[in-house]
Coordinates of C-alpha atoms in Angstrom, one line a residue:
Chain A
M11 CA 85.2 105.0 73.1
S12 CA 88.9 105.5 73.4
M13 CA 91.9 103.3 74.3
N14 CA 92.3 102.7 78.0
P15 CA 95.1 105.1 79.1
F16 CA 97.2 102.3 80.6
C17 CA 97.0 100.4 77.3
E18 CA 98.3 103.5 75.5
I19 CA 101.3 103.4 77.8
A20 CA 101.8 99.7 77.1
V21 CA 101.6 100.3 73.3
E22 CA 104.1 103.2 73.6
E23 CA 106.5 101.0 75.6
A24 CA 106.3 98.2 73.0
L25 CA 107.1 100.7 70.3
R26 CA 110.1 102.0 72.2
V27 CA 111.4 98.4 72.7
R28 CA 111.1 97.8 68.9
E29 CA 112.7 101.2 68.1
A30 CA 115.6 100.3 70.3
G31 CA 116.2 97.3 68.1
L32 CA 115.2 94.8 70.8
A33 CA 112.0 93.5 69.2
S34 CA 111.2 92.8 65.5
E35 CA 107.5 93.3 65.6
V36 CA 104.7 94.8 67.7
V37 CA 101.3 93.1 67.5
A38 CA 98.3 94.8 69.1
V39 CA 95.4 92.6 70.4
S40 CA 91.9 93.5 71.5
V41 CA 88.9 91.5 72.7
G42 CA 85.4 92.9 72.2
P43 CA 82.6 93.9 69.8
R44 CA 83.0 95.4 66.3
Q45 CA 84.0 98.8 67.7
A46 CA 87.2 97.4 69.3
A47 CA 88.6 97.5 65.8
D48 CA 88.8 101.3 66.1
T49 CA 91.0 101.0 69.2
L50 CA 93.3 98.6 67.3
R51 CA 93.5 101.1 64.4
T52 CA 94.7 103.7 67.0
A53 CA 97.4 101.3 68.1
L54 CA 98.4 100.7 64.4
A55 CA 98.5 104.5 63.9
M56 CA 100.8 104.9 66.9
G57 CA 103.1 102.4 65.2
A58 CA 102.1 98.8 65.9
D59 CA 102.9 96.5 62.9
R60 CA 99.7 94.5 62.9
A61 CA 96.6 93.8 64.9
L62 CA 94.4 90.9 66.0
H63 CA 90.8 91.5 66.9
I64 CA 89.1 88.7 68.9
Q65 CA 85.5 89.6 68.1
T66 CA 82.7 88.8 70.5
D67 CA 79.6 90.6 71.6
E68 CA 79.4 88.8 74.9
E69 CA 80.8 90.3 78.2
V70 CA 84.4 89.0 78.8
Q71 CA 85.9 89.3 82.3
P72 CA 89.7 89.3 83.2
L73 CA 90.0 85.5 83.4
G74 CA 88.3 85.1 80.0
I75 CA 90.5 87.8 78.4
A76 CA 93.6 86.1 80.0
K77 CA 92.6 82.8 78.5
L78 CA 92.1 84.3 75.0
L79 CA 95.5 86.2 75.3
A80 CA 97.2 82.9 76.4
A81 CA 95.9 81.2 73.3
V82 CA 97.2 84.0 71.1
A83 CA 100.6 83.9 72.9
A84 CA 100.8 80.2 72.3
K85 CA 100.4 80.8 68.6
E86 CA 102.5 84.0 68.3
Q87 CA 105.3 83.1 70.7
P88 CA 106.0 86.7 71.7
G89 CA 109.1 87.5 73.8
L90 CA 107.2 90.0 75.9
V91 CA 103.6 90.7 76.6
L92 CA 102.7 94.3 77.7
L93 CA 99.4 95.2 79.2
G94 CA 98.1 98.2 81.2
K95 CA 98.0 97.8 84.9
Q96 CA 94.2 98.2 85.0
A97 CA 91.2 99.2 82.8
I98 CA 89.6 102.4 84.1
D99 CA 86.1 101.0 83.6
D100 CA 86.0 97.9 85.7
D101 CA 89.2 98.8 87.7
S102 CA 90.0 95.1 88.2
S103 CA 93.8 95.0 87.7
Q104 CA 93.8 91.3 87.1
T105 CA 94.3 90.4 83.4
G106 CA 98.1 90.6 83.3
Q107 CA 98.7 88.6 86.5
M108 CA 96.2 85.9 85.2
L109 CA 97.8 85.7 81.8
A110 CA 101.2 85.2 83.4
A111 CA 99.8 82.4 85.6
L112 CA 98.2 80.7 82.6
L113 CA 101.4 80.8 80.6
G114 CA 103.6 79.9 83.5
W115 CA 105.6 83.1 82.8
P116 CA 107.1 85.5 85.3
Q117 CA 105.2 88.8 85.8
A118 CA 106.3 92.4 86.6
T119 CA 103.2 94.5 87.5
F120 CA 102.8 98.2 87.9
A121 CA 106.0 98.9 85.9
S122 CA 107.5 102.4 85.9
K123 CA 110.7 101.5 84.1
L124 CA 111.6 98.6 81.7
E125 CA 115.0 97.7 80.4
V126 CA 115.1 94.7 78.0
D127 CA 118.4 92.8 77.8
A128 CA 117.7 90.8 74.6
A129 CA 121.1 89.0 74.7
A130 CA 120.5 87.6 78.2
E131 CA 116.8 87.1 77.5
K132 CA 115.9 89.1 80.7
A133 CA 114.3 92.3 81.5
T134 CA 114.9 94.6 84.5
V135 CA 111.7 96.2 85.7
T136 CA 111.1 98.9 88.3
R137 CA 107.7 98.5 89.9
E138 CA 105.6 101.1 91.8
V139 CA 104.8 99.4 95.1
D140 CA 103.0 100.9 98.2
G141 CA 106.1 102.1 100.0
G142 CA 108.1 103.3 97.0
L143 CA 109.8 101.4 94.2
E144 CA 111.0 97.8 93.7
T145 CA 113.3 96.4 91.0
L146 CA 113.0 92.9 89.6
R147 CA 114.8 91.0 87.0
V148 CA 112.5 88.7 85.0
A149 CA 113.4 85.9 82.5
L150 CA 111.8 86.4 79.1
P151 CA 109.2 85.7 77.9
A152 CA 107.4 87.6 80.6
V153 CA 104.2 89.6 81.2
V154 CA 104.7 93.3 82.2
T155 CA 101.8 95.6 83.1
A156 CA 102.3 99.4 82.7
D157 CA 101.9 102.0 85.4
L158 CA 101.1 105.6 84.7
R159 CA 104.7 106.8 84.9
L160 CA 106.3 104.2 82.5
N161 CA 106.2 106.8 79.6
E162 CA 104.4 109.5 77.9
P163 CA 102.4 107.9 74.9
R164 CA 102.9 109.5 71.5
Y165 CA 100.0 111.0 69.5
A166 CA 99.1 109.3 66.2
T167 CA 99.9 111.8 63.4
L168 CA 97.5 112.2 60.4
P169 CA 99.8 110.5 57.9
N170 CA 100.2 107.6 60.3
I171 CA 96.4 107.4 60.8
M172 CA 96.1 107.1 57.0
K173 CA 98.9 104.5 56.9
A174 CA 97.2 102.5 59.7
K175 CA 94.2 101.8 57.5
K176 CA 96.4 99.7 55.2
K177 CA 98.1 97.7 58.0
P178 CA 96.9 94.1 58.6
L179 CA 94.1 93.7 61.1
A180 CA 93.1 90.0 61.4
V181 CA 89.8 89.0 63.0
T182 CA 89.2 85.8 64.9
T183 CA 86.7 84.6 67.6
P184 CA 86.9 82.9 70.9
Q185 CA 85.5 79.7 69.3
E186 CA 88.3 79.7 66.7
L187 CA 90.9 80.0 69.5
G188 CA 89.2 77.1 71.3
V189 CA 88.5 79.2 74.4
D190 CA 85.3 79.5 76.4
P191 CA 85.5 83.0 78.0
A192 CA 82.1 82.8 79.7
P193 CA 81.8 85.3 82.6
R194 CA 81.9 83.9 86.1
L195 CA 80.7 87.0 87.9
Q196 CA 77.1 88.0 87.5
T197 CA 76.4 91.7 88.0
L198 CA 73.2 92.0 90.2
C199 CA 73.0 95.8 90.2
V200 CA 75.0 98.9 89.6
E201 CA 74.2 101.9 91.9
E202 CA 75.4 105.4 92.4
P203 CA 77.6 105.8 95.5
P204 CA 75.9 107.6 98.4
K205 CA 75.9 111.4 97.8
R206 CA 77.8 113.6 100.3
K207 CA 75.8 116.4 102.0
A208 CA 76.4 119.9 100.6
G209 CA 79.4 121.7 102.1
V210 CA 79.9 125.3 103.1
V211 CA 82.5 127.8 102.2
L212 CA 83.9 129.5 105.3
G213 CA 85.2 133.0 105.7
S214 CA 88.5 132.5 107.5
A215 CA 91.0 130.0 108.8
A216 CA 89.8 130.6 112.3
E217 CA 86.3 129.6 111.4
L218 CA 87.6 126.4 109.7
V219 CA 89.6 125.4 112.8
Q220 CA 86.5 126.0 115.0
R221 CA 84.3 123.8 112.7
L222 CA 86.9 121.1 112.7
R223 CA 87.1 121.1 116.5
E224 CA 83.3 120.7 116.6
E225 CA 83.5 117.8 114.2
A226 CA 86.2 116.2 116.3
K227 CA 84.0 116.5 119.4
R228 CA 81.1 114.9 117.6
S229 CA 82.9 111.8 116.4
Chain B
M12 CA 104.1 74.7 75.7
A13 CA 102.5 77.7 77.3
L14 CA 98.9 76.5 77.5
S15 CA 99.7 73.0 78.7
S16 CA 100.8 74.4 82.1
W17 CA 97.4 75.7 83.1
R18 CA 95.5 72.9 81.4
A19 CA 97.5 70.5 83.6
L20 CA 96.0 72.2 86.6
R21 CA 92.4 71.5 85.7
P22 CA 92.1 68.1 87.5
A23 CA 93.2 69.8 90.8
R24 CA 90.7 72.6 90.2
S25 CA 87.7 70.3 89.6
A26 CA 88.5 68.3 92.7
L27 CA 88.5 71.6 94.6
A28 CA 85.3 72.7 93.0
S29 CA 83.5 69.7 94.2
A30 CA 84.9 70.0 97.7
A31 CA 84.2 73.8 98.0
G32 CA 81.1 73.9 96.0
L33 CA 78.1 75.9 96.9
G34 CA 77.2 75.3 100.5
L35 CA 78.0 71.6 100.5
R36 CA 80.5 72.1 103.2
S37 CA 80.9 74.8 105.8
L38 CA 82.7 78.1 105.2
S39 CA 86.4 78.5 105.9
T40 CA 88.5 81.4 104.9
L41 CA 92.2 81.8 104.1
V42 CA 93.8 85.3 104.3
L43 CA 97.1 86.0 102.7
A44 CA 99.1 88.1 105.3
E45 CA 101.1 91.1 104.2
H46 CA 104.0 91.5 106.6
A47 CA 107.3 93.3 106.9
G48 CA 110.1 93.4 109.5
G49 CA 108.6 90.7 111.6
A50 CA 105.2 92.5 112.0
L51 CA 101.9 92.2 110.3
A52 CA 101.1 95.1 107.9
P53 CA 97.9 97.0 109.0
T54 CA 96.4 95.9 105.7
T55 CA 96.3 92.4 107.0
L56 CA 94.2 93.4 110.1
H57 CA 91.7 95.3 107.8
T58 CA 91.4 92.2 105.6
L59 CA 90.7 90.0 108.7
S60 CA 87.7 92.2 109.4
A61 CA 86.3 91.5 105.9
A62 CA 87.0 87.8 106.5
A63 CA 85.1 87.9 109.8
K64 CA 82.0 89.2 107.9
L65 CA 81.9 85.9 106.0
G66 CA 81.5 83.8 109.2
G67 CA 83.4 80.5 109.6
P68 CA 87.0 80.0 110.8
V69 CA 89.7 82.2 109.5
S70 CA 93.3 81.0 108.7
L71 CA 96.1 83.4 108.0
L72 CA 98.9 82.4 105.7
V73 CA 102.3 84.0 106.5
A74 CA 104.8 83.4 103.7
G75 CA 108.4 84.6 103.5
D76 CA 112.0 83.8 104.1
A77 CA 111.7 84.7 107.8
T78 CA 108.2 84.3 109.2
Q79 CA 108.6 83.8 113.0
G80 CA 107.9 87.4 114.1
A81 CA 104.9 87.9 111.8
A82 CA 103.6 84.4 112.6
A83 CA 103.6 85.3 116.4
A84 CA 101.8 88.5 115.7
A85 CA 99.3 86.7 113.5
A86 CA 98.6 84.2 116.3
R87 CA 97.7 87.1 118.6
A88 CA 95.4 88.9 116.1
A89 CA 91.7 88.7 117.0
G90 CA 89.6 86.4 115.0
V91 CA 92.3 84.1 113.6
S92 CA 91.8 80.4 114.3
T93 CA 94.9 79.0 112.6
V94 CA 98.2 80.5 111.4
L95 CA 99.8 78.7 108.5
T96 CA 103.5 79.5 108.0
A97 CA 105.6 78.9 104.8
E98 CA 109.2 79.7 105.2
D99 CA 111.7 79.3 102.3
P100 CA 114.3 81.5 100.6
C101 CA 112.2 81.5 97.4
L102 CA 109.4 83.3 99.2
A103 CA 111.6 86.3 100.2
H104 CA 110.3 89.7 99.1
G105 CA 106.8 88.3 98.3
L106 CA 107.6 87.5 94.7
A107 CA 104.4 86.7 92.8
E108 CA 105.3 83.4 91.1
P109 CA 106.2 81.3 94.2
T110 CA 103.7 83.1 96.5
A111 CA 100.8 82.7 94.2
A112 CA 101.6 79.0 93.6
L113 CA 101.8 78.5 97.4
L114 CA 98.5 80.4 97.9
A115 CA 96.8 78.2 95.3
A116 CA 98.2 75.0 96.7
V117 CA 97.3 75.9 100.4
G118 CA 93.8 76.9 99.3
T119 CA 93.3 73.6 97.5
K120 CA 94.9 71.4 100.2
H121 CA 92.6 72.7 102.9
A122 CA 89.6 73.2 100.6
F123 CA 89.1 76.8 101.8
T124 CA 85.8 78.2 100.5
H125 CA 87.2 81.8 100.5
V126 CA 90.7 83.2 99.8
L127 CA 91.3 86.9 100.6
A128 CA 94.2 89.3 100.3
P129 CA 94.4 93.0 100.9
S130 CA 93.9 95.2 97.8
S131 CA 97.4 96.6 98.3
T132 CA 100.1 96.3 95.6
Y133 CA 101.2 93.1 97.4
G134 CA 97.8 91.5 97.3
R135 CA 96.8 92.7 93.8
N136 CA 100.1 91.3 92.4
I137 CA 99.6 87.9 93.9
L138 CA 95.9 87.0 94.3
P139 CA 94.8 87.3 90.6
R140 CA 97.7 85.0 89.7
A141 CA 96.7 82.4 92.3
A142 CA 93.0 82.7 91.1
A143 CA 94.0 82.0 87.5
L144 CA 96.0 78.9 88.6
L145 CA 92.7 77.7 90.2
D146 CA 90.6 78.8 87.2
V147 CA 88.7 81.3 89.4
Q148 CA 87.6 84.8 88.4
A149 CA 88.7 86.9 91.4
V150 CA 86.7 89.9 92.7
A151 CA 88.8 93.0 93.0
D152 CA 88.6 95.7 95.7
V153 CA 85.6 94.4 97.6
Q154 CA 84.2 97.1 99.9
E155 CA 81.2 95.2 101.3
V156 CA 80.4 91.5 101.9
K157 CA 76.7 90.8 101.2
D158 CA 76.9 87.0 101.6
G159 CA 79.4 84.2 100.8
D160 CA 79.0 84.7 97.1
T161 CA 77.8 88.3 96.8
F162 CA 80.1 91.3 97.1
V163 CA 80.1 95.1 96.4
R164 CA 82.9 96.7 94.6
P165 CA 83.6 100.2 93.1
I166 CA 83.9 100.6 89.3
Y167 CA 84.5 103.6 87.0
A168 CA 86.9 105.2 89.5
G169 CA 84.4 104.9 92.3
N170 CA 81.6 106.6 90.4
A171 CA 79.5 103.5 90.6
L172 CA 79.1 100.5 92.9
A173 CA 78.6 97.1 91.4
T174 CA 77.0 94.2 93.3
V175 CA 78.4 91.0 91.9
R176 CA 77.7 87.3 92.5
V177 CA 80.3 84.7 91.9
T178 CA 79.0 81.7 90.0
G179 CA 80.5 78.3 89.3
G180 CA 82.9 76.2 91.4
G181 CA 86.1 76.9 93.1
P182 CA 86.9 79.1 96.1
R183 CA 85.7 82.7 96.1
M184 CA 88.9 84.8 95.8
L185 CA 88.8 88.5 96.8
T186 CA 91.0 91.4 97.2
V187 CA 89.7 93.6 100.0
R188 CA 89.6 97.4 99.9
T189 CA 91.2 97.9 103.3
T190 CA 89.8 101.4 103.9
A191 CA 86.3 100.0 103.8
F192 CA 86.8 97.7 106.8
A193 CA 88.0 98.6 110.3
A194 CA 91.2 97.0 111.5
A195 CA 90.8 93.8 113.6
P196 CA 92.3 94.1 117.0
A197 CA 96.0 93.1 116.9
S198 CA 95.7 91.3 120.2
G199 CA 93.2 89.0 122.0
G200 CA 93.7 86.1 119.7
N201 CA 95.4 82.8 120.5
A202 CA 95.7 80.9 117.2
A203 CA 97.5 77.6 116.7
V204 CA 100.6 78.0 114.5
Q205 CA 101.1 75.3 111.9
V206 CA 103.7 74.8 109.2
V207 CA 102.4 74.2 105.7
G208 CA 102.9 70.8 104.1
A209 CA 105.9 69.8 102.1
E210 CA 103.7 69.5 99.0
E211 CA 102.5 73.1 99.1
L212 CA 106.1 74.4 99.7
A213 CA 107.3 72.3 96.8
A214 CA 104.6 74.0 94.5
A215 CA 106.1 77.4 95.5
R216 CA 109.7 76.3 94.8
E217 CA 108.7 74.8 91.5
A218 CA 107.1 78.1 90.4
A219 CA 110.1 80.2 91.5
G220 CA 113.1 81.2 89.5
G221 CA 111.5 83.2 86.7
S222 CA 112.0 86.4 88.6
Q223 CA 114.6 87.7 90.9
W224 CA 114.5 90.6 93.4
V225 CA 117.2 93.2 92.7
G226 CA 116.5 96.0 95.1
E227 CA 114.1 98.5 96.5
D228 CA 113.9 102.2 97.0
V229 CA 111.5 102.6 100.0
R230 CA 110.9 106.1 101.4
K231 CA 111.5 106.2 105.1
S232 CA 109.1 108.5 106.9
E233 CA 108.3 109.4 110.5
R234 CA 104.8 110.2 109.5
P235 CA 101.8 107.8 109.7
E236 CA 101.4 105.6 106.7
L237 CA 99.2 107.3 104.1
G238 CA 96.7 104.5 103.8
Q239 CA 96.3 104.2 107.5
A240 CA 96.4 107.9 108.7
R241 CA 93.5 109.4 110.5
V242 CA 94.3 112.8 109.0
V243 CA 95.7 113.4 105.5
V244 CA 96.9 116.7 104.0
S245 CA 97.3 116.6 100.2
G246 CA 98.9 119.1 97.9
G247 CA 98.3 119.8 94.2
R248 CA 99.8 121.7 91.4
A249 CA 98.8 125.1 92.8
L250 CA 101.7 124.8 95.3
K251 CA 103.9 125.7 92.4
S252 CA 107.2 124.1 93.5
A253 CA 108.7 121.3 95.5
E254 CA 110.0 123.8 98.1
N255 CA 106.5 125.1 98.7
F256 CA 105.1 121.6 98.7
D257 CA 107.5 120.5 101.4
R258 CA 107.2 123.7 103.4
F259 CA 103.4 124.0 103.5
M260 CA 102.4 120.3 103.5
E261 CA 104.9 119.4 106.1
G262 CA 103.9 122.4 108.1
L263 CA 100.3 121.4 108.2
A264 CA 101.1 117.7 108.6
D265 CA 103.3 118.4 111.6
R266 CA 100.6 120.4 113.4
L267 CA 97.9 117.7 112.7
G268 CA 99.9 114.5 113.1
A269 CA 98.9 113.8 109.5
A270 CA 100.2 111.9 106.5
V271 CA 101.1 113.8 103.4
G272 CA 99.4 113.0 100.0
A273 CA 99.6 114.5 96.6
S274 CA 97.6 114.8 93.4
R275 CA 98.9 113.4 90.1
A276 CA 99.7 116.9 88.9
A277 CA 101.9 117.5 91.9
V278 CA 103.7 114.2 91.4
D279 CA 104.2 114.7 87.6
A280 CA 105.5 118.2 88.3
G281 CA 108.1 116.7 90.6
Y282 CA 106.8 118.4 93.8
A283 CA 106.2 115.0 95.5
P284 CA 107.3 111.4 95.1
N285 CA 105.0 108.9 93.3
D286 CA 104.0 106.9 96.3
L287 CA 102.3 109.9 97.8
Q288 CA 99.8 110.0 95.0
V289 CA 96.1 109.7 96.1
G290 CA 93.6 108.6 93.5
Q291 CA 92.4 105.9 91.1
T292 CA 96.0 105.0 90.1
G293 CA 97.6 105.8 93.4
K294 CA 96.4 105.1 97.0
V295 CA 92.9 105.0 98.2
V296 CA 92.5 106.7 101.5
A297 CA 89.5 107.2 103.9
P298 CA 90.8 109.2 106.8
D299 CA 88.6 111.1 109.4
L300 CA 89.9 114.4 107.9
Y301 CA 91.2 115.0 104.4
I302 CA 92.5 118.5 103.6
A303 CA 93.0 119.1 99.8
V304 CA 95.2 122.1 99.2
G305 CA 95.4 123.5 95.7
I306 CA 93.8 120.4 94.2
S307 CA 91.0 121.0 91.6
G308 CA 89.3 117.6 92.3
A309 CA 89.5 115.6 89.0
I310 CA 87.5 112.4 89.2
Q311 CA 90.7 110.3 89.2
H312 CA 91.8 112.1 92.4
V313 CA 88.3 112.0 94.0
A314 CA 88.3 108.2 93.4
G315 CA 91.0 108.0 96.0
M316 CA 89.6 110.1 98.8
S317 CA 85.8 110.5 98.5
A318 CA 85.2 108.1 101.3
S319 CA 86.9 110.4 103.8
K320 CA 84.7 111.4 106.8
V321 CA 85.3 115.2 106.5
I322 CA 86.8 116.8 103.5
V323 CA 88.3 120.3 103.5
A324 CA 89.2 122.1 100.3
I325 CA 91.5 125.1 100.1
N326 CA 91.7 126.6 96.6
S327 CA 91.9 129.9 94.8
D328 CA 89.2 128.8 92.4
G329 CA 85.8 128.7 94.1
D330 CA 84.3 126.9 91.2
A331 CA 86.8 124.0 91.3
P332 CA 85.0 120.6 91.4
I333 CA 86.6 119.7 94.7
Y334 CA 84.0 122.0 96.4
Q335 CA 81.2 119.7 95.2
I336 CA 82.4 117.0 97.6
A337 CA 84.1 119.2 100.3
D338 CA 82.3 119.6 103.7
Y339 CA 84.2 122.8 104.4
G340 CA 86.0 125.2 102.0
L341 CA 88.3 128.2 102.1
V342 CA 88.6 130.1 98.9
G343 CA 91.6 132.4 98.3
D344 CA 95.3 132.6 97.8
L345 CA 96.9 129.5 99.3
F346 CA 100.1 131.3 100.2
A347 CA 98.1 133.6 102.4
L348 CA 95.6 131.1 103.8
L349 CA 98.0 128.4 104.8
P350 CA 100.1 130.6 107.1
E351 CA 96.8 131.8 108.7
L352 CA 95.7 128.2 109.2
E353 CA 99.0 127.3 110.7
A354 CA 98.8 130.2 113.1
E355 CA 95.3 129.1 114.1
L356 CA 96.4 125.5 114.6
D357 CA 99.4 126.7 116.7
K358 CA 96.9 128.7 119.0
L359 CA 95.0 125.5 119.4
G360 CA 98.2 123.7 120.5
D361 CA 98.6 126.4 123.2
I362 CA 95.0 125.8 124.4
K363 CA 95.6 122.1 124.7
K364 CA 98.8 122.6 126.7

């Protein structure tokens, strides 16, 4: 198990905001079984100040996670919540949008550039949209989800991994937060996608063009 | 302060849940239309085909600051029974906060049993927000409709297909993988056009203001749109430079009437702009013909193109993973093979003439 790549980018961006003097503290949060603590230690080793582990062995879907994070945000009152744009296991791309809805905060999804204007309590965010880029100005507090090109996450150095072991990591549960994150989607089955038939390596460009013409006639 | 806002929505949600609940009333589907410049986006027509699979009447919601052109196009689209329009300055540029509030309010008002949006950046930005307002777990990237509650979606970058059933109350809210459904005909329909109620519009206005549109940098291209093209030629790192990428990919695309795509490596190296990226984090395409040039075939790239009908790989490394999914392959030096291929395609052009 390792940290979702988009979450690494979100952690990195949070650290950069703090290093620019625009945030006082970075808190990393994860929901899941005991092993999720390892992922939080990675965030602490990258430079997060403290961590919160919402421990549960049950399956939690994006709406449930969003409710748990909303409860944390209500307590912690952050100025900015950063998430990855999607998790590469269930590929849902929903949690950030749902969290913003539950909090009634603005959202800036698929961010490739973030500029925080702390004095004006606003952030200017460039988003990767289908046709190119779009820039929004959102009032803080806001929810931002990180796209791949937001930054290049740093590696945790050995001394920082050692230091991370001493950083505070609090543990709570959905019950303590007063949230019922029960799943709403029941997975009936998981299958392998249909296999493609074996292909052939051709000898020349002429042969390729001939084969493609035959394919075109067939379809 | 924060939590109170969604808790306050709960009464509305439970009223909806009882109205829309499990087969007690007939199916009705709302589709959020993606549109630009007075025309429906092709993603909307693909989403309509997914809506048609559900059975029951389909309504199309056209929201924006100028909706007349798109609403007229929506009324002509096949399979649409009602077009709902919402026009207000706050809905310009499809900002998530007002548009999601509108979608949730319209869904509740008409007690739709299903609410769909394309799984484009537009739909994925708005629909999950609307779903949370209604306390509904949305289903992302649906590629098959089994029945009104049961859907198939790809997980793990398309390496597995999960069949999921939605449980509990509330409308079923889905984003639709547009490449998995054919486009509904843009003509042949004759839907009634109706303006949404003042109450629903008020919900949108109330939710607006937290974000402000500043500007956009949209690439203008004469080529077919990447997500819709019948032929896609994609270049990878092996093209070695932006100049080579332009020269060879454009050369092939011109001859085939194709859209140009790229691997993440080519985008990160600066050979191609971000919005050409095909893969798990970029666009998902499923053209009739996909030609991968100098692309090794990492799973994140394959996630975006493995549903293509015919895949051709051109690579110097005959062991590259791309050959495991390619129907036809050429192995050798790109810079020798591509001009040969261009010459062969030019000959073909002569034959056709």
